[in-house]
Every structure is written in C-alpha cells, then in structure tokens.
DNA sequence: CTGCATGTTAGGTT
DNA sequence: CAACCTAACATGCA
C-alpha cells in the first residue's frame, strides 16, 4: 500500500525512465480509471514531452511541456510498471503509455481499481498546484508547525496522523511504526501529547520514513518498484502485521485493536496511555 | 457458501 | 469546522 516512502521511491525511479521522453501514444483500457473524458486525456497527452515528476503527499504529478500535469494516485493496489515487467494479457492493466525515443512502455496496473488519473491544465512554463486537498508532508514542516497541528485536537493521534488534509504521506504502516518507536499509545488524544512527546514523535516519523525510503519502501503484496522489484522495509517492522508476536523491546505480545476503523498494531506495555486513567473499582 | 478484513480517499452526516 | 462513517473494489481467509 503505497505511502510516502513507496511513492517517493517510484517517483525517483520514474524520473530516470521518463524525463524528456515523448508520449507517443496512450491506450485507455479501463476508462473508469480516468477522472476526465478519455478522449480529452488522450488528446492532452499524445505528443507531449515529460519534463518533471513530482510527489505531493502520496500523489504523483507528471508535468508535461504543454503546461498540463498528469496527477495520479495509486490508492491501495496501483502500480506503474516499465516495459519488461509487462504481463501479457493481464486483466488488471488499465493504461498503457508508449514512449519515444526510448521505445519503452509504462503501464498502470491496479487490481482493485481504486487509483485514478486526473489532468491539471496549466500554462506552459508554470507548474500547476496539486488537485486534491493535501497538507504538507513531514519533511516540509518545522516542529513548531507540526506541534500546532496537534494542539487542542481531540481525536486520537493515530487518526490525526492518517488525515492527509492535515499532514500527508503517512498511512497505516508508518503511523503504527512511528507511534511504537515513540512509545505513544495510538488512542491518546492528539492535544494531550506533551511537547516532548510530540518532538520525539516528529523526529521518529522522519527517521522511519527516511529509512524506509533508503530501503525502497515496504512490499506486503502489491507494492512494486517500476522495475517490478520489491522494497525491503517490511523486514524492519516492529509492530505492523506482528499481532501476537513478541515485542522486540519488551517481549510481550503485540496487540491489534481498531482505531478510527483501522487495524492498529501496538505494544500495550511499551505504549501506555497515561494521565488520568479511569479505573473501575 | 457466507462474511469479514484489507488501505486510501471522497463525500456524506452528525 | 471537527470528528466520524461509509462507499468504492477485488481478493484472500476462516
């Protein structure tokens, strides 16, 4: 499930394949993947040259020389695969881009079809802003700003960190890992964190994301780099997907609970809820 | 077979 | 506005 490290890895790889390539042709196999009429999409892309590839939160933005930008989101199972990885007759391939002069192909694959492509129109020389409402990612803000996001919020810290309109890039895996690393219980209200706790959390979020980028993301099932290969950060998980297994810090079994409708992994011994605790007598 | 869990965002309601 | 709920979808599992 592509979160910031996976999307960043994909973007870096795509740059080496796509920059200055011309989109010779686009095949739309599954129109529902597009947020605009297929005809308009094909017309806007055909003959354009790819100039820049950017990431905004978990979105991928591909700037064309025409001034337009292709904006896409992989959601849960979307993949961008280059040529040799193409599976002939694959039922889950929805878009095919033909590139020149390289002569290569890039395909969009998505088993669940949650992902989407949009087209942002702009003027040549300008870079269109991101279409959807996404807050800054953890690398784009200061601690002060991060702390102000938590301030006086009543929702669980886990839910807040997952809210892309507040802070972008984090998903279920990296939130659970960051909270564990910071010894913070996922249900603590965001506004109840001390400044020291928030500082530790902020540092750990960035450290874990950086490490995950270095290992080229986490592959559970669907995430692949454009060359079809897996990431390696899944081998570093401390809590995610380790329900019942011993905590690497204290040995007690990792718990799984539901927070804001999301499966949440944590260590009940290392990540304590503190402050006023109501006890039944 | 049924029913549930999976992760992400949009869009709705409270 | 903040917080919460559910739909969209395919697949694997108990």
Coordinates of C-alpha atoms (C1' of nucleotides) in Angstrom, one line a residue:
Chain A
X1 CA 0.0 0.0 0.0
X2 CA 2.0 2.9 -1.2
X3 CA 2.6 5.5 1.4
X4 CA 5.2 8.3 1.2
X5 CA 8.4 6.1 1.0
X6 CA 6.8 3.9 -1.7
X7 CA 5.6 6.8 -3.7
X8 CA 8.9 8.6 -3.3
X9 CA 10.8 5.5 -4.5
X10 CA 8.5 5.2 -7.5
X11 CA 8.9 8.9 -8.4
X12 CA 12.7 8.7 -8.2
X13 CA 12.7 5.7 -10.5
X14 CA 10.2 7.1 -12.9
X15 CA 12.4 10.2 -13.4
X16 CA 15.2 8.1 -14.8
X17 CA 12.8 6.4 -17.2
X18 CA 10.5 9.2 -18.3
X19 CA 12.2 12.6 -18.2
X20 CA 12.4 14.1 -21.7
X21 CA 10.6 11.2 -23.2
X22 CA 7.7 11.9 -25.5
X23 CA 4.4 10.3 -25.0
X24 CA 3.9 8.8 -28.5
X25 CA 0.5 7.1 -27.7
X26 CA -1.8 6.3 -24.8
X27 CA -4.1 3.3 -24.7
X28 CA -7.0 3.6 -22.3
X29 CA -8.1 0.1 -21.5
X30 CA -10.3 0.9 -18.5
X31 CA -11.8 4.4 -18.8
X32 CA -13.2 4.5 -15.2
X33 CA -9.6 5.0 -14.0
X34 CA -9.7 8.4 -15.6
X35 CA -11.3 11.4 -13.9
X36 CA -11.8 13.2 -17.2
X37 CA -13.2 12.0 -20.5
X38 CA -10.8 9.5 -22.1
X39 CA -10.8 11.5 -25.4
X40 CA -9.6 14.6 -23.7
X41 CA -6.9 12.7 -21.7
X42 CA -5.5 11.0 -24.8
X43 CA -5.5 14.3 -26.8
X44 CA -3.8 16.2 -24.0
X45 CA -1.0 13.6 -23.5
X46 CA -0.3 12.4 -27.0
X47 CA 2.8 14.2 -28.4
X48 CA 3.7 15.8 -25.1
X49 CA 7.1 15.6 -23.5
X50 CA 7.5 14.7 -19.9
X51 CA 9.5 17.5 -18.1
X52 CA 9.2 16.9 -14.4
X53 CA 7.9 14.3 -12.0
X54 CA 6.9 15.3 -8.5
X55 CA 5.3 13.9 -5.4
X56 CA 2.7 15.6 -3.3
X57 CA 1.9 13.5 -0.2
X58 CA 1.0 10.2 -1.8
X59 CA 0.1 11.7 -5.2
X60 CA 2.3 11.6 -8.3
X61 CA 2.4 14.6 -10.5
X62 CA 3.9 14.4 -14.1
X63 CA 4.5 17.8 -15.6
X64 CA 4.3 18.0 -19.4
X65 CA 5.9 20.5 -21.7
X66 CA 2.4 21.7 -22.7
X67 CA 1.9 23.1 -19.2
X68 CA -0.6 20.4 -18.3
X69 CA 0.1 17.9 -15.5
X70 CA -1.0 14.3 -15.1
X71 CA -1.9 13.7 -11.5
X72 CA -2.4 10.2 -10.2
X73 CA -3.0 8.3 -7.0
X74 CA -2.2 4.6 -6.6
X75 CA -4.5 4.2 -3.6
X76 CA -4.1 0.6 -2.4
X77 CA -3.0 -1.6 -5.3
X78 CA -2.0 0.7 -8.1
X79 CA 1.3 0.0 -9.9
X80 CA 3.4 1.8 -12.5
X81 CA 5.5 -0.7 -14.3
X82 CA 8.0 -0.3 -17.1
X83 CA 8.3 -2.5 -20.1
X84 CA 10.0 -5.8 -19.3
X85 CA 7.6 -6.2 -16.3
X86 CA 4.6 -6.1 -18.5
X87 CA 2.4 -9.2 -18.2
X88 CA 0.8 -10.1 -21.5
X89 CA -2.9 -10.4 -21.3
X90 CA -3.0 -9.2 -17.8
X91 CA -6.6 -8.3 -16.8
X92 CA -5.5 -5.6 -14.4
X93 CA -3.6 -3.3 -16.7
X94 CA -5.7 -0.2 -17.3
X95 CA -3.5 2.3 -19.1
X96 CA -0.5 1.9 -21.5
X97 CA 1.9 4.7 -22.3
X98 CA 4.1 4.4 -25.3
X99 CA 7.3 6.5 -25.1
X100 CA 9.9 7.7 -27.6
X101 CA 12.7 7.9 -28.5
X102 CA 13.3 5.1 -25.9
X103 CA 10.6 3.0 -27.4
X104 CA 9.6 1.8 -23.9
X105 CA 6.2 1.4 -22.4
X106 CA 4.8 2.3 -19.0
X107 CA 1.7 0.5 -17.8
X108 CA -0.7 1.3 -15.0
X109 CA -1.9 -1.8 -13.2
X110 CA -4.5 -1.8 -10.4
X111 CA -6.2 -4.9 -9.1
X112 CA -8.8 -3.0 -7.1
X113 CA -9.2 0.0 -9.4
X114 CA -9.3 2.5 -6.6
X115 CA -6.5 4.5 -8.1
X116 CA -7.1 7.4 -10.5
X117 CA -5.6 9.7 -13.1
X118 CA -6.5 13.3 -13.5
X119 CA -5.3 16.1 -15.7
X120 CA -4.5 19.5 -14.4
X121 CA -4.4 22.2 -17.0
X122 CA -1.9 24.9 -16.8
X123 CA 0.0 27.3 -18.9
X124 CA 3.4 26.4 -20.3
X125 CA 6.2 27.4 -18.0
X126 CA 4.1 27.2 -14.9
X127 CA 3.6 24.3 -12.6
X128 CA 0.0 23.5 -11.6
X129 CA -0.8 23.0 -8.0
X130 CA -1.9 19.7 -6.6
X131 CA -5.6 19.0 -7.3
X132 CA -6.7 17.5 -4.0
X133 CA -6.5 18.9 -0.6
X134 CA -3.3 17.6 1.0
X135 CA -1.4 19.1 3.9
X136 CA 2.4 19.3 3.9
X137 CA 4.4 16.1 4.4
X138 CA 6.6 15.6 7.5
X139 CA 9.7 16.7 5.6
X140 CA 8.1 20.0 4.6
X141 CA 7.3 21.4 8.0
X142 CA 9.1 22.6 11.2
X143 CA 8.4 21.0 14.6
X144 CA 6.6 24.2 15.6
X145 CA 4.1 23.7 12.8
X146 CA 3.8 20.0 13.5
X147 CA 3.0 20.7 17.1
X148 CA 0.5 23.3 16.2
X149 CA -1.4 20.6 14.2
X150 CA -1.8 18.5 17.4
X151 CA -2.7 21.4 19.6
X152 CA -6.3 21.3 21.0
X153 CA -7.2 18.4 18.8
X154 CA -9.5 15.9 20.4
X155 CA -9.1 13.0 18.0
X156 CA -6.8 10.0 18.6
X157 CA -3.2 10.8 17.5
X158 CA -3.3 7.8 15.1
X159 CA -6.4 9.2 13.3
X160 CA -4.9 12.6 13.0
X161 CA -1.6 11.3 11.6
X162 CA -3.6 9.4 8.9
X163 CA -5.6 12.6 7.9
X164 CA -3.9 13.6 4.6
X165 CA -5.6 17.0 4.7
X166 CA -3.6 17.8 7.9
X167 CA -0.3 16.1 7.3
X168 CA 0.3 14.0 4.2
X169 CA 2.3 10.9 3.3
X170 CA 1.7 8.7 6.3
X171 CA -0.5 5.6 6.0
X172 CA -1.4 2.7 8.3
X173 CA 2.1 1.1 8.4
X174 CA 4.2 4.1 9.1
X175 CA 1.8 5.6 11.6
X176 CA 1.9 2.3 13.7
X177 CA 5.7 2.1 13.4
X178 CA 6.2 5.7 14.3
X179 CA 3.9 5.6 17.4
X180 CA 5.7 2.4 18.6
X181 CA 9.1 3.9 18.1
X182 CA 7.9 6.9 20.1
X183 CA 6.2 4.8 22.8
X184 CA 3.0 6.6 22.3
X185 CA -0.4 4.9 22.5
X186 CA -2.4 5.2 19.3
X187 CA -5.6 6.3 21.2
X188 CA -4.1 9.2 23.0
X189 CA -5.8 12.4 22.1
X190 CA -3.5 14.5 19.9
X191 CA -3.9 17.5 22.1
X192 CA -2.9 15.6 25.2
X193 CA 0.6 14.9 24.0
X194 CA 3.3 16.8 25.8
X195 CA 5.7 19.0 23.8
X196 CA 8.5 16.5 24.5
X197 CA 6.4 13.6 23.3
X198 CA 5.5 15.5 20.1
X199 CA 9.1 16.3 19.5
X200 CA 10.1 12.6 19.8
X201 CA 7.2 11.6 17.6
X202 CA 8.1 14.2 14.9
X203 CA 11.7 13.0 14.9
X204 CA 10.8 9.3 14.7
X205 CA 8.3 9.9 11.8
X206 CA 11.0 11.5 9.7
X207 CA 13.6 8.9 10.7
X208 CA 11.4 6.0 9.9
X209 CA 10.2 7.5 6.6
X210 CA 13.9 8.2 5.7
X211 CA 14.9 4.7 6.5
X212 CA 12.0 3.3 4.5
X213 CA 13.0 5.4 1.5
X214 CA 16.5 4.1 1.8
X215 CA 15.2 0.5 1.7
X216 CA 12.9 1.5 -1.2
X217 CA 9.6 1.0 0.6
X218 CA 7.7 -1.9 2.1
X219 CA 6.2 -4.6 0.0
X220 CA 3.4 -6.5 1.6
X221 CA 1.7 -7.8 -1.5
X222 CA 1.1 -5.3 -4.2
X223 CA 3.7 -2.6 -4.0
X224 CA 6.4 -2.9 -6.6
X225 CA 9.0 -0.5 -7.9
X226 CA 8.7 0.3 -11.7
X227 CA 11.2 -2.4 -12.4
X228 CA 8.9 -4.9 -10.7
X229 CA 11.1 -5.5 -7.7
X230 CA 10.0 -5.3 -4.0
X231 CA 11.1 -3.0 -1.3
X232 CA 12.8 -4.2 1.8
X233 CA 11.5 -2.1 4.8
X234 CA 8.9 -4.8 5.6
X235 CA 11.7 -6.7 7.2
X236 CA 12.1 -3.9 9.7
X237 CA 8.6 -3.8 11.0
X238 CA 8.4 -3.6 14.8
X239 CA 4.6 -3.8 15.2
X240 CA 2.8 -3.7 11.8
X241 CA 1.4 -7.2 11.0
X242 CA 3.1 -8.7 14.0
X243 CA -0.1 -9.4 16.1
X244 CA 0.7 -11.9 18.8
X245 CA 4.4 -11.9 18.2
X246 CA 6.8 -10.7 20.9
X247 CA 7.6 -7.0 21.1
X248 CA 11.2 -6.5 20.1
X249 CA 11.7 -4.2 23.0
X250 CA 9.9 -6.0 25.9
X251 CA 8.8 -9.4 24.7
X252 CA 5.1 -9.0 25.4
X253 CA 2.7 -9.9 22.6
X254 CA 1.9 -7.2 20.0
X255 CA -1.8 -6.2 20.3
X256 CA -4.2 -5.4 17.5
X257 CA -7.1 -3.0 18.1
X258 CA -9.3 -0.8 15.9
X259 CA -8.7 2.9 15.8
X260 CA -11.0 5.0 13.6
X261 CA -12.0 1.9 11.8
X262 CA -8.3 1.0 11.0
X263 CA -6.4 -2.0 12.2
X264 CA -3.8 -0.8 14.7
X265 CA -0.8 -2.7 16.0
X266 CA 0.9 -1.7 19.2
X267 CA 2.7 -2.9 22.3
X268 CA 0.5 -2.5 25.4
X269 CA 3.5 -2.5 27.6
X270 CA 5.7 0.0 25.7
X271 CA 2.9 2.3 24.6
X272 CA 1.0 3.2 27.7
X273 CA -1.9 5.6 28.0
X274 CA -1.0 7.8 30.9
X275 CA -2.5 10.8 32.5
X276 CA -5.9 10.4 34.3
X277 CA -7.0 6.8 33.8
X278 CA -10.5 5.9 34.9
X279 CA -10.4 2.7 36.9
X280 CA -13.4 0.6 37.7
X281 CA -13.4 -0.4 41.4
Chain B
dC1 C1' -21.1 -21.0 0.6
dT2 C1' -21.1 -16.6 4.0
dG3 C1' -19.0 -12.9 6.0
dC4 C1' -15.3 -10.3 7.3
dA5 C1' -10.7 -7.8 6.8
dT6 C1' -7.7 -5.4 4.0
dG7 C1' -6.0 0.6 3.0
dT8 C1' -7.0 5.0 0.9
dT9 C1' -9.7 9.0 -0.2
dA10 C1' -14.1 11.3 -1.3
dG11 C1' -18.2 12.6 0.2
dG12 C1' -21.6 12.3 3.3
dT13 C1' -23.7 13.0 8.1
dT14 C1' -23.5 14.2 12.9
Chain C
dC1 C1' -15.5 23.4 11.4
dA2 C1' -14.1 18.9 13.7
dA3 C1' -15.0 14.2 14.0
dC4 C1' -16.8 10.3 12.4
dC5 C1' -19.0 6.8 8.9
dT6 C1' -19.3 4.5 4.6
dA7 C1' -18.8 3.5 -0.3
dA8 C1' -15.8 2.3 -4.0
dC9 C1' -13.5 -2.6 -5.4
dA10 C1' -11.0 -7.4 -5.6
dT11 C1' -9.2 -10.9 -3.2
dG12 C1' -7.9 -13.9 0.5
dC13 C1' -9.1 -16.3 4.5
dA14 C1' -11.8 -18.5 8.4

